[in-house]
Amino acid sequence: DTGVSQNPRHKITKRGQNVTFRCDPISEHNRLYWYRQTLGQGPEFLTYFQNEAQLEKSRLLSDRFSAERPKGSFSTLEIQRTEQGDSAMYLCASSRKGLSGGDNEQFFGPGTRLTVL
Amino acid sequence: AQKVTQAQTEISVVEKEDVTLDCVYETRDTTYYLFWYKQPPSGELVFLIRRNSFDEQNEISGRYSWNFQKSTSSFNFTITASQVVDSAVYFCALSPLDTGRRALTFGSGTRLQVQP
């Protein structure tokens, strides 16, 4: 399978616990994105990496959230001290930088559904 | 700031009917990309099309067609002869054409139900 993969697919946790999600992008893609989607809404951008550099962060990414992409391949998204409002689907996407420098389309993974009790 | 509006929350049609999903966007960027994604009941977002702001040619791909009108800031999507498998939530999205800014701004989606 050469698509974007995410683990785990589901996570149930208690309020106050820390959780970490992993995303493996399509192998030749150098750009990686995290989004959050709540029920009935479109995905909301959280952050974006080009190789290992985190180039853009949304205001939604509070200080309890941290994302890393240490070797420019897979990425992790950690949420500390989870709150019930963090319950959502967390989506990862990847894209390949175009020849002219422009972006190519973002391909999405299946998501990690987080439920905070 | 960027904004994408999909005013149609839900549309229900009978198989073989044509259906148009509306998308209106706002942006201060002079160059940008527009996208459509499909999210079937399985949940995974599927890329359908990307257009850049300086290419206003309409596009057709099989039963799908897209009408981009910069003058009205709209990027509408038409499915011809709809099928039950077209049932999904469809999202329109926008991103700057700028190497430092790549975030997609999504609309709230239109749920399409195609009845047999």
Coordinates of C-alpha atoms in Angstrom, one line a residue:
Chain A
D1 CA 0.0 0.0 0.0
T2 CA 1.6 3.3 -1.1
G3 CA -1.0 5.7 0.5
V4 CA -0.8 7.8 3.6
S5 CA -1.1 5.7 6.7
Q6 CA -2.0 6.7 10.2
N7 CA -1.8 4.9 13.5
P8 CA -3.7 4.2 15.6
R9 CA -7.0 4.4 13.8
H10 CA -9.0 4.9 17.0
K11 CA -7.9 6.2 20.4
I12 CA -10.0 6.5 23.5
T13 CA -8.5 8.3 26.4
K14 CA -9.4 10.0 29.7
R15 CA -9.3 13.7 30.1
G16 CA -5.9 14.8 31.2
Q17 CA -3.9 12.0 29.6
N18 CA -1.4 12.5 26.8
V19 CA -1.8 10.9 23.4
T20 CA 0.5 10.6 20.4
F21 CA -0.5 9.8 16.8
R22 CA 1.7 8.8 13.9
C23 CA 1.5 9.5 10.2
D24 CA 3.6 7.9 7.5
P25 CA 3.3 9.9 4.2
I26 CA 3.6 8.6 0.7
S27 CA 7.3 7.8 0.3
E28 CA 8.3 10.4 -2.3
H29 CA 6.3 13.2 -0.7
N30 CA 8.3 15.9 1.1
R31 CA 5.4 17.9 2.5
L32 CA 3.2 16.7 5.4
Y33 CA 0.2 18.3 6.9
W34 CA -2.0 17.7 10.0
Y35 CA -5.7 18.7 10.0
R36 CA -8.5 18.2 12.5
Q37 CA -12.1 17.4 11.6
T38 CA -15.1 17.5 13.9
L39 CA -18.5 16.1 13.1
G40 CA -20.3 17.8 10.3
Q41 CA -17.4 20.2 9.5
G42 CA -14.7 20.4 7.0
P43 CA -11.1 19.7 8.0
E44 CA -9.2 22.5 9.8
F45 CA -5.5 23.0 9.2
L46 CA -3.2 22.5 12.2
T47 CA 0.4 22.5 10.9
Y48 CA 2.6 21.7 7.9
F49 CA 6.1 20.4 7.4
Q50 CA 8.4 20.6 4.4
N51 CA 11.0 17.9 5.0
E52 CA 11.8 18.2 8.7
A53 CA 11.0 22.0 8.9
Q54 CA 7.7 23.0 10.4
L55 CA 6.8 25.9 8.2
E56 CA 3.2 26.9 9.2
K57 CA 1.2 26.5 12.3
S58 CA -2.5 27.4 12.9
R59 CA -3.8 29.3 15.9
L60 CA -5.7 26.1 16.6
L61 CA -2.5 24.5 17.6
S62 CA -2.4 25.4 21.3
D63 CA 0.6 24.9 23.4
R64 CA -0.8 21.5 24.4
F65 CA -0.2 20.3 20.8
S66 CA 3.2 19.5 19.4
A67 CA 4.1 18.0 16.1
E68 CA 7.4 16.7 14.9
R69 CA 8.9 15.2 11.8
P70 CA 12.5 14.5 12.9
K71 CA 13.9 12.9 9.8
G72 CA 11.6 14.3 7.2
S73 CA 9.7 11.1 6.8
F74 CA 7.0 10.1 9.4
S75 CA 5.5 12.6 11.7
T76 CA 4.0 12.5 15.2
L77 CA 1.3 14.7 16.7
E78 CA 1.2 14.8 20.5
I79 CA -1.6 16.2 22.6
Q80 CA -0.8 16.8 26.2
R81 CA -3.4 17.0 29.0
T82 CA -6.3 16.1 26.7
E83 CA -9.6 17.9 27.0
Q84 CA -13.0 16.7 25.9
G85 CA -12.9 19.4 23.2
D86 CA -10.0 17.6 21.6
S87 CA -12.3 14.8 20.5
A88 CA -12.1 14.8 16.7
M89 CA -10.7 13.0 13.7
Y90 CA -7.1 13.9 13.2
L91 CA -6.1 13.8 9.5
C92 CA -2.7 13.6 8.0
A93 CA -2.0 14.5 4.4
S94 CA 1.1 14.6 2.2
S95 CA 2.1 16.2 -1.1
R96 CA 5.0 16.4 -3.4
K97 CA 6.6 19.7 -4.3
G98 CA 6.0 20.5 -7.9
L99 CA 8.7 21.0 -10.5
S100 CA 8.0 24.7 -10.7
G101 CA 8.0 25.0 -7.0
G102 CA 4.2 25.0 -6.7
D103 CA 2.3 22.5 -4.7
N104 CA 0.7 19.3 -5.9
E105 CA -2.5 18.0 -4.5
Q106 CA -2.6 16.8 -0.9
F107 CA -3.4 13.1 -0.4
F108 CA -5.1 12.2 2.9
G109 CA -4.8 9.3 5.2
P110 CA -7.7 7.5 6.9
G111 CA -7.4 9.6 10.1
T112 CA -7.1 8.8 13.8
R113 CA -10.4 9.2 15.7
L114 CA -9.8 10.5 19.2
T115 CA -12.4 10.3 21.9
V116 CA -11.7 12.0 25.2
L117 CA -13.9 10.8 28.0
Chain B
A1 CA -8.1 35.7 5.5
Q2 CA -9.6 32.9 3.4
K3 CA -13.1 31.6 3.5
V4 CA -14.9 28.9 1.5
T5 CA -18.7 28.7 1.6
Q6 CA -20.8 25.7 0.6
A7 CA -24.3 26.9 1.2
Q8 CA -25.9 23.6 0.4
T9 CA -25.7 21.5 3.5
E10 CA -27.5 18.4 2.0
I11 CA -28.8 17.5 -1.4
S12 CA -30.9 14.5 -2.3
V13 CA -31.4 13.3 -5.9
V14 CA -32.6 10.3 -7.6
E15 CA -30.2 8.2 -9.6
K16 CA -29.5 9.5 -13.2
E17 CA -30.3 13.1 -12.2
D18 CA -27.7 15.8 -12.7
V19 CA -26.6 17.7 -9.6
T20 CA -24.5 20.8 -9.1
L21 CA -22.6 21.5 -5.9
D22 CA -21.9 25.2 -5.3
C23 CA -18.7 26.7 -3.9
V24 CA -18.0 30.3 -3.3
Y25 CA -14.7 31.5 -1.9
E26 CA -13.0 34.6 -0.5
T27 CA -9.3 35.4 -0.6
R28 CA -6.9 38.3 -0.7
D29 CA -4.3 36.3 -2.6
T30 CA -4.0 37.1 -6.2
T31 CA -2.9 33.5 -7.0
Y32 CA -4.4 30.5 -5.4
Y33 CA -5.5 26.9 -5.9
L34 CA -9.0 25.5 -5.7
F35 CA -9.8 21.9 -4.9
W36 CA -12.7 19.5 -4.6
Y37 CA -12.5 16.4 -2.3
K38 CA -14.9 13.6 -1.8
Q39 CA -15.4 12.0 1.6
P40 CA -17.4 8.7 1.2
P41 CA -19.0 7.0 4.3
S42 CA -15.7 5.2 4.8
G43 CA -14.3 8.5 5.9
E44 CA -11.1 8.9 3.8
L45 CA -10.9 12.1 1.8
V46 CA -10.4 11.5 -1.9
F47 CA -8.8 14.2 -4.1
L48 CA -10.9 15.0 -7.2
I49 CA -9.5 18.1 -8.8
R50 CA -7.1 21.0 -8.4
R51 CA -7.3 24.3 -10.4
N52 CA -5.1 27.3 -10.2
S53 CA -6.4 30.8 -10.3
F54 CA -5.0 31.8 -13.6
D55 CA -6.6 28.9 -15.5
E56 CA -10.3 29.5 -15.9
Q57 CA -10.9 26.8 -18.4
N58 CA -13.7 24.5 -17.4
E59 CA -12.8 20.9 -17.0
I60 CA -14.6 17.6 -17.6
S61 CA -13.6 14.2 -16.4
G62 CA -16.1 11.5 -17.2
R63 CA -19.4 12.4 -15.4
Y64 CA -17.7 15.2 -13.4
S65 CA -17.3 18.7 -14.6
W66 CA -16.1 21.9 -12.9
N67 CA -17.0 25.5 -13.7
F68 CA -14.5 28.1 -12.4
Q69 CA -15.6 31.7 -12.6
K70 CA -13.1 34.2 -11.1
S71 CA -15.5 37.1 -11.6
T72 CA -18.0 35.6 -9.1
S73 CA -15.4 33.7 -7.0
S74 CA -17.1 30.4 -7.6
F75 CA -15.9 26.9 -8.4
N76 CA -19.0 24.8 -8.9
F77 CA -19.0 21.0 -9.4
T78 CA -21.5 19.1 -11.5
I79 CA -22.1 15.4 -11.5
T80 CA -24.0 14.2 -14.6
A81 CA -26.2 11.1 -14.5
S82 CA -25.6 10.6 -10.7
Q83 CA -25.1 7.2 -9.3
V84 CA -25.7 5.7 -5.9
V85 CA -21.9 5.4 -5.5
D86 CA -21.7 9.2 -5.7
S87 CA -23.3 9.5 -2.3
A88 CA -20.7 11.2 -0.1
V89 CA -19.8 14.5 1.5
Y90 CA -18.1 16.8 -1.0
F91 CA -15.7 19.5 0.2
C92 CA -14.4 22.5 -1.7
A93 CA -11.1 23.9 -0.6
L94 CA -8.7 26.8 -1.2
S95 CA -5.0 27.3 -0.7
P96 CA -2.6 30.1 -1.5
L97 CA -0.2 29.6 -4.4
D98 CA 2.8 30.5 -2.2
T99 CA 5.6 28.2 -1.1
G100 CA 5.5 29.3 2.5
R101 CA 1.8 28.9 3.0
R102 CA 0.2 25.6 2.1
A103 CA -2.8 25.2 4.4
L104 CA -6.1 24.1 2.7
T105 CA -9.1 26.1 3.9
F106 CA -12.2 23.8 3.5
G107 CA -15.8 24.6 3.3
S108 CA -18.2 22.9 5.6
G109 CA -19.2 20.3 2.9
T110 CA -22.3 19.3 1.0
R111 CA -23.7 15.9 1.8
L112 CA -25.0 14.3 -1.4
Q113 CA -27.5 11.4 -1.2
V114 CA -28.3 9.6 -4.4
Q115 CA -31.4 7.5 -4.1
P116 CA -31.8 4.4 -6.4

